[in-house]
Short mmCIF file of N, CA and C in Angstrom, two decimals:
data_model
loop_
_atom_site.label_atom_id
_atom_site.label_comp_id
_atom_site.label_asym_id
_atom_site.label_seq_id
_atom_site.Cartn_x
_atom_site.Cartn_y
_atom_site.Cartn_z
N MET R 1 -3.80 15.47 -5.23
CA MET R 1 -3.62 15.32 -3.76
C MET R 1 -2.21 15.66 -3.35
N GLU R 2 -2.10 16.40 -2.29
CA GLU R 2 -0.76 16.65 -1.90
C GLU R 2 -0.22 15.59 -0.85
N LEU R 3 1.03 15.60 -0.61
CA LEU R 3 1.79 14.68 0.37
C LEU R 3 1.02 14.66 1.69
N ASN R 4 0.90 15.77 2.26
CA ASN R 4 0.35 15.92 3.64
C ASN R 4 -1.13 15.37 3.58
N GLU R 5 -1.81 15.58 2.52
CA GLU R 5 -3.24 14.99 2.47
C GLU R 5 -3.32 13.50 2.52
N ILE R 6 -2.33 12.85 1.71
CA ILE R 6 -2.28 11.43 1.66
C ILE R 6 -1.74 10.89 3.07
N ILE R 7 -0.82 11.53 3.62
CA ILE R 7 -0.39 11.11 4.93
C ILE R 7 -1.56 11.16 6.04
N ILE R 8 -2.29 12.21 5.95
CA ILE R 8 -3.47 12.38 6.90
C ILE R 8 -4.42 11.15 6.60
N ARG R 9 -4.74 10.90 5.30
CA ARG R 9 -5.66 9.82 5.05
C ARG R 9 -5.12 8.46 5.49
N LEU R 10 -3.88 8.21 5.26
CA LEU R 10 -3.17 6.99 5.74
C LEU R 10 -3.13 6.84 7.24
N ASN R 11 -2.97 7.95 7.98
CA ASN R 11 -2.94 7.99 9.41
C ASN R 11 -4.24 7.50 10.04
N GLN R 12 -5.33 7.72 9.29
CA GLN R 12 -6.77 7.37 9.69
C GLN R 12 -6.82 5.86 9.97
N PHE R 13 -5.88 5.18 9.22
CA PHE R 13 -5.90 3.70 9.36
C PHE R 13 -4.70 3.13 10.18
N ARG R 14 -4.06 3.98 10.83
CA ARG R 14 -2.93 3.60 11.69
C ARG R 14 -3.04 3.65 13.20
N ASP R 15 -4.22 4.23 13.62
CA ASP R 15 -4.42 4.45 15.11
C ASP R 15 -5.00 3.28 15.84
N GLY R 16 -4.66 3.06 16.94
CA GLY R 16 -5.32 2.07 17.81
C GLY R 16 -4.85 0.67 17.58
N GLU R 17 -5.60 -0.36 18.21
CA GLU R 17 -5.30 -1.71 18.21
C GLU R 17 -5.43 -2.33 16.75
N THR R 18 -4.71 -3.42 16.52
CA THR R 18 -4.78 -4.05 15.21
C THR R 18 -6.05 -4.80 15.08
N GLU R 19 -6.78 -4.63 13.99
CA GLU R 19 -7.95 -5.47 13.72
C GLU R 19 -7.61 -6.89 13.62
N GLN R 20 -8.53 -7.66 14.05
CA GLN R 20 -8.29 -9.24 14.13
C GLN R 20 -8.87 -9.97 12.87
N ASN R 21 -8.48 -9.61 11.76
CA ASN R 21 -8.80 -10.44 10.66
C ASN R 21 -7.95 -10.14 9.39
N TRP R 22 -8.15 -10.97 8.44
CA TRP R 22 -7.40 -10.97 7.21
C TRP R 22 -8.41 -10.59 6.15
N VAL R 23 -7.97 -9.60 5.30
CA VAL R 23 -8.94 -9.14 4.21
C VAL R 23 -8.22 -9.23 2.96
N MET R 24 -8.98 -9.69 2.00
CA MET R 24 -8.54 -9.69 0.54
C MET R 24 -9.63 -8.99 -0.11
N ASP R 25 -9.56 -7.73 -0.44
CA ASP R 25 -10.65 -6.90 -1.12
C ASP R 25 -10.68 -7.42 -2.54
N PRO R 26 -11.85 -7.33 -3.13
CA PRO R 26 -11.83 -7.50 -4.63
C PRO R 26 -10.84 -6.59 -5.21
N PRO R 27 -10.17 -7.08 -6.26
CA PRO R 27 -9.05 -6.25 -6.86
C PRO R 27 -9.69 -4.99 -7.43
N ILE R 28 -8.89 -3.91 -7.16
CA ILE R 28 -9.28 -2.56 -7.87
C ILE R 28 -8.83 -2.61 -9.14
N ILE R 29 -9.34 -1.83 -9.96
CA ILE R 29 -8.72 -1.77 -11.41
C ILE R 29 -7.98 -0.55 -11.38
N PHE R 30 -6.64 -0.83 -11.67
CA PHE R 30 -5.62 0.32 -11.75
C PHE R 30 -4.51 -0.31 -12.60
N GLU R 31 -4.26 0.40 -13.66
CA GLU R 31 -3.22 0.00 -14.48
C GLU R 31 -2.65 1.20 -15.19
N ASN R 32 -1.36 1.32 -15.35
CA ASN R 32 -0.75 2.42 -16.14
C ASN R 32 0.54 1.83 -16.77
N ASP R 33 1.40 2.81 -17.23
CA ASP R 33 2.69 2.37 -17.88
C ASP R 33 3.49 1.73 -16.89
N TYR R 34 3.36 1.82 -15.60
CA TYR R 34 4.37 1.31 -14.60
C TYR R 34 3.90 0.04 -13.88
N ILE R 35 2.56 -0.06 -13.62
CA ILE R 35 2.07 -1.15 -12.83
C ILE R 35 0.68 -1.65 -13.27
N GLU R 36 0.43 -2.95 -12.89
CA GLU R 36 -0.97 -3.37 -13.04
C GLU R 36 -1.28 -4.03 -11.69
N VAL R 37 -2.39 -3.46 -11.00
CA VAL R 37 -2.71 -4.09 -9.71
C VAL R 37 -3.38 -5.50 -10.00
N LEU R 38 -2.91 -6.49 -9.17
CA LEU R 38 -3.32 -7.77 -9.21
C LEU R 38 -4.39 -8.16 -8.03
N ARG R 39 -4.00 -7.57 -6.96
CA ARG R 39 -4.84 -7.89 -5.73
C ARG R 39 -4.37 -6.84 -4.57
N ILE R 40 -5.33 -6.66 -3.62
CA ILE R 40 -4.96 -5.99 -2.46
C ILE R 40 -5.36 -6.74 -1.22
N ASP R 41 -4.49 -6.84 -0.30
CA ASP R 41 -4.88 -7.56 0.94
C ASP R 41 -4.17 -6.97 2.23
N SER R 42 -4.67 -7.40 3.35
CA SER R 42 -4.04 -7.06 4.62
C SER R 42 -4.06 -8.25 5.52
N SER R 43 -3.07 -8.26 6.45
CA SER R 43 -2.94 -9.45 7.36
C SER R 43 -2.47 -9.05 8.72
N ASN R 44 -2.86 -9.74 9.80
CA ASN R 44 -2.27 -9.41 11.13
C ASN R 44 -0.90 -10.04 11.18
N VAL R 45 -0.14 -9.49 12.17
CA VAL R 45 1.02 -10.11 12.55
C VAL R 45 0.84 -10.82 13.86
N ALA R 46 1.73 -11.63 14.30
CA ALA R 46 1.62 -12.41 15.51
C ALA R 46 1.26 -11.45 16.68
N GLY R 47 0.35 -11.75 17.58
CA GLY R 47 0.05 -10.93 18.69
C GLY R 47 -1.34 -10.40 18.53
N GLY R 48 -1.88 -10.29 17.32
CA GLY R 48 -3.19 -9.87 17.11
C GLY R 48 -3.53 -8.39 17.57
N SER R 49 -4.69 -8.28 18.18
CA SER R 49 -5.16 -6.89 18.55
C SER R 49 -4.29 -6.20 19.57
N CYS R 50 -3.62 -6.94 20.36
CA CYS R 50 -2.65 -6.25 21.32
C CYS R 50 -1.53 -5.41 20.65
N VAL R 51 -1.25 -5.83 19.30
CA VAL R 51 -0.10 -5.16 18.71
C VAL R 51 -0.71 -3.90 18.10
N ILE R 52 -0.11 -2.74 18.58
CA ILE R 52 -0.50 -1.48 18.03
C ILE R 52 0.24 -1.33 16.69
N ASN R 53 -0.53 -0.95 15.80
CA ASN R 53 -0.05 -0.72 14.31
C ASN R 53 0.68 -1.92 13.82
N GLY R 54 -0.02 -3.02 13.90
CA GLY R 54 0.68 -4.27 13.55
C GLY R 54 0.32 -4.91 12.20
N LYS R 55 -0.61 -4.33 11.41
CA LYS R 55 -1.05 -4.97 10.23
C LYS R 55 -0.20 -4.44 8.99
N GLN R 56 -0.02 -5.41 8.06
CA GLN R 56 0.58 -5.01 6.76
C GLN R 56 -0.42 -4.94 5.66
N TRP R 57 -0.31 -3.92 4.91
CA TRP R 57 -1.15 -3.78 3.62
C TRP R 57 -0.29 -4.33 2.51
N SER R 58 -0.86 -4.92 1.60
CA SER R 58 -0.18 -5.24 0.31
C SER R 58 -0.98 -5.06 -0.83
N VAL R 59 -0.35 -4.24 -1.75
CA VAL R 59 -0.94 -4.00 -3.04
C VAL R 59 -0.08 -4.82 -4.03
N ILE R 60 -0.72 -5.96 -4.42
CA ILE R 60 0.23 -6.93 -5.23
C ILE R 60 0.06 -6.44 -6.66
N VAL R 61 1.23 -6.18 -7.42
CA VAL R 61 1.26 -5.57 -8.67
C VAL R 61 2.25 -6.35 -9.53
N ARG R 62 2.01 -6.21 -10.90
CA ARG R 62 2.95 -6.68 -11.88
C ARG R 62 3.61 -5.41 -12.24
N ILE R 63 4.91 -5.30 -12.12
CA ILE R 63 5.61 -4.02 -12.49
C ILE R 63 6.02 -4.09 -13.87
N LYS R 64 5.74 -3.17 -14.66
CA LYS R 64 6.03 -2.94 -16.06
C LYS R 64 7.31 -2.19 -16.15
N LYS R 65 7.43 -1.04 -15.34
CA LYS R 65 8.61 -0.31 -15.37
C LYS R 65 8.86 0.23 -13.93
N ASP R 66 10.07 0.33 -13.66
CA ASP R 66 10.39 0.81 -12.24
C ASP R 66 9.90 2.22 -12.01
N PHE R 67 9.08 2.30 -10.87
CA PHE R 67 8.51 3.60 -10.59
C PHE R 67 9.13 4.35 -9.33
N ARG R 68 10.15 3.66 -8.75
CA ARG R 68 10.77 4.27 -7.56
C ARG R 68 11.54 5.49 -7.82
N ASN R 69 11.61 5.96 -8.93
CA ASN R 69 12.22 7.28 -9.27
C ASN R 69 11.09 8.41 -9.53
N LYS R 70 9.86 7.98 -9.35
CA LYS R 70 8.82 8.99 -9.53
C LYS R 70 8.80 9.93 -8.43
N PRO R 71 8.71 11.23 -8.66
CA PRO R 71 8.78 12.34 -7.50
C PRO R 71 7.86 12.01 -6.29
N ASN R 72 6.59 11.57 -6.50
CA ASN R 72 5.65 11.35 -5.50
C ASN R 72 5.96 10.13 -4.75
N TRP R 73 6.61 9.10 -5.31
CA TRP R 73 7.07 7.86 -4.65
C TRP R 73 8.24 8.25 -3.68
N ILE R 74 9.19 9.06 -4.21
CA ILE R 74 10.41 9.58 -3.40
C ILE R 74 9.81 10.36 -2.16
N LYS R 75 8.91 11.27 -2.39
CA LYS R 75 8.37 12.10 -1.22
C LYS R 75 7.64 11.15 -0.16
N LEU R 76 6.89 10.16 -0.62
CA LEU R 76 6.18 9.30 0.26
C LEU R 76 7.18 8.41 0.98
N LYS R 77 8.14 7.88 0.31
CA LYS R 77 9.13 7.02 0.83
C LYS R 77 9.93 7.82 1.87
N SER R 78 10.32 9.11 1.67
CA SER R 78 10.98 9.98 2.57
C SER R 78 10.19 10.08 3.83
N GLU R 79 8.90 10.39 3.76
CA GLU R 79 7.96 10.67 4.84
C GLU R 79 7.74 9.39 5.71
N LEU R 80 7.47 8.26 4.98
CA LEU R 80 7.06 6.99 5.73
C LEU R 80 8.28 6.17 6.04
N LYS R 81 9.34 6.47 5.35
CA LYS R 81 10.69 5.58 5.63
C LYS R 81 10.45 4.13 5.47
N ASP R 82 10.78 3.32 6.42
CA ASP R 82 10.55 1.89 6.33
C ASP R 82 9.15 1.38 6.46
N ASP R 83 8.23 2.25 6.54
CA ASP R 83 6.80 1.83 6.66
C ASP R 83 6.13 1.69 5.28
N ILE R 84 6.96 1.89 4.22
CA ILE R 84 6.49 1.61 2.80
C ILE R 84 7.67 1.07 2.13
N ASN R 85 7.51 -0.13 1.31
CA ASN R 85 8.53 -0.64 0.50
C ASN R 85 7.91 -1.48 -0.64
N VAL R 86 8.79 -1.69 -1.62
CA VAL R 86 8.44 -2.62 -2.72
C VAL R 86 9.15 -3.86 -2.46
N THR R 87 8.48 -4.99 -2.44
CA THR R 87 9.05 -6.30 -2.18
C THR R 87 8.66 -7.31 -3.18
N LYS R 88 9.42 -8.37 -3.46
CA LYS R 88 9.05 -9.36 -4.27
C LYS R 88 8.03 -10.33 -3.59
N VAL R 89 7.11 -10.94 -4.22
CA VAL R 89 6.15 -11.83 -3.72
C VAL R 89 6.93 -13.17 -3.86
N THR R 90 7.01 -13.97 -2.79
CA THR R 90 7.94 -15.19 -2.86
C THR R 90 7.06 -16.40 -2.84
N ARG R 91 5.74 -16.33 -2.68
CA ARG R 91 4.99 -17.58 -2.65
C ARG R 91 3.60 -17.31 -2.99
N GLY R 92 2.80 -18.33 -3.34
CA GLY R 92 1.39 -18.21 -3.64
C GLY R 92 1.20 -17.88 -5.03
N GLU R 93 -0.12 -17.58 -5.43
CA GLU R 93 -0.46 -17.48 -6.87
C GLU R 93 0.17 -16.31 -7.62
N ASN R 94 0.71 -15.31 -6.79
CA ASN R 94 1.32 -14.20 -7.37
C ASN R 94 2.76 -14.09 -7.26
N CYS R 95 3.37 -15.30 -6.97
CA CYS R 95 4.85 -15.44 -6.77
C CYS R 95 5.59 -14.96 -8.07
N GLY R 96 6.59 -14.17 -7.84
CA GLY R 96 7.36 -13.51 -8.96
C GLY R 96 6.90 -12.08 -9.20
N ASN R 97 5.70 -11.69 -8.78
CA ASN R 97 5.32 -10.33 -8.91
C ASN R 97 5.84 -9.49 -7.70
N SER R 98 5.27 -8.29 -7.54
CA SER R 98 5.73 -7.44 -6.37
C SER R 98 4.70 -6.95 -5.57
N GLY R 99 4.97 -6.61 -4.38
CA GLY R 99 3.93 -5.91 -3.51
C GLY R 99 4.47 -4.54 -3.06
N ILE R 100 3.55 -3.65 -3.14
CA ILE R 100 3.74 -2.27 -2.48
C ILE R 100 3.24 -2.57 -1.07
N ARG R 101 4.15 -2.62 -0.07
CA ARG R 101 3.86 -2.98 1.21
C ARG R 101 3.69 -1.61 2.22
N LEU R 102 2.66 -1.60 2.97
CA LEU R 102 2.67 -0.56 3.94
C LEU R 102 2.57 -1.25 5.27
N TYR R 103 3.42 -0.86 6.23
CA TYR R 103 3.53 -1.52 7.51
C TYR R 103 2.95 -0.59 8.62
N ARG R 104 2.74 -1.22 9.68
CA ARG R 104 2.23 -0.68 10.95
C ARG R 104 0.83 0.08 10.80
N MET R 105 -0.03 -0.69 9.95
CA MET R 105 -1.41 -0.20 9.67
C MET R 105 -2.29 -0.97 10.70
N SER R 106 -3.14 -0.31 11.35
CA SER R 106 -4.12 -0.91 12.36
C SER R 106 -5.43 -1.40 11.79
N ARG R 107 -6.01 -0.68 10.91
CA ARG R 107 -7.21 -1.02 10.30
C ARG R 107 -7.12 -1.47 8.86
N ASN R 108 -7.96 -2.28 8.46
CA ASN R 108 -8.03 -2.71 7.09
C ASN R 108 -8.22 -1.65 6.16
N MET R 109 -7.59 -1.69 4.96
CA MET R 109 -7.82 -0.70 3.99
C MET R 109 -9.10 -0.98 3.19
N ASP R 110 -9.39 0.01 2.49
CA ASP R 110 -10.55 -0.13 1.49
C ASP R 110 -10.05 0.20 0.09
N GLY R 111 -10.82 -0.01 -0.92
CA GLY R 111 -10.44 0.19 -2.22
C GLY R 111 -10.20 1.77 -2.46
N LYS R 112 -10.92 2.56 -1.75
CA LYS R 112 -10.83 3.95 -1.91
C LYS R 112 -9.48 4.63 -1.59
N ILE R 113 -8.96 4.19 -0.36
CA ILE R 113 -7.55 4.66 0.09
C ILE R 113 -6.50 4.05 -0.81
N ILE R 114 -6.66 2.84 -1.32
CA ILE R 114 -5.57 2.23 -2.17
C ILE R 114 -5.62 3.08 -3.43
N LYS R 115 -6.75 3.39 -3.99
CA LYS R 115 -6.80 4.12 -5.30
C LYS R 115 -6.25 5.57 -5.12
N GLU R 116 -6.50 6.12 -3.93
CA GLU R 116 -5.94 7.48 -3.62
C GLU R 116 -4.51 7.39 -3.57
N LEU R 117 -3.96 6.43 -2.92
CA LEU R 117 -2.53 6.24 -2.77
C LEU R 117 -1.86 6.07 -4.15
N LEU R 118 -2.36 5.11 -4.86
CA LEU R 118 -1.84 4.91 -6.29
C LEU R 118 -2.01 6.12 -7.16
N GLU R 119 -3.01 6.81 -7.05
CA GLU R 119 -3.10 8.08 -7.83
C GLU R 119 -2.10 9.07 -7.40
N PHE R 120 -1.82 9.13 -6.09
CA PHE R 120 -0.76 10.13 -5.60
C PHE R 120 0.60 9.67 -6.15
N ILE R 121 0.85 8.37 -6.07
CA ILE R 121 2.26 8.03 -6.48
C ILE R 121 2.41 8.22 -7.96
N PHE R 122 1.44 7.99 -8.75
CA PHE R 122 1.65 8.18 -10.23
C PHE R 122 1.03 9.49 -10.88
N GLU R 123 0.78 10.35 -10.02
CA GLU R 123 0.31 11.67 -10.46
C GLU R 123 1.31 12.42 -11.31
#
């Protein structure tokens, strides 16, 4: 998949009002030399559906090796800027692990888009 294709796919989840719920999908199975996916979830921000592009997606991962120098991560980060980051999880059952966070998402993700995103990053 090319960068423009993954951006088009992500943009399908970015339009309109923010969905009014919290979702924790069953974990997808994805593991490689860099990460192991532990959980995926999304949550609203204050303001609910009136917030355009207000949801955050989180792909909670155990990082085995830094991947932020991978060419496709660099391309994706360059395109999305502050709308994608890697952050430490600071509370809950996954405290101490990391989250690949996507911001300003309106609709809940599904396992398919997350798998496509990860396959793009680690291609």
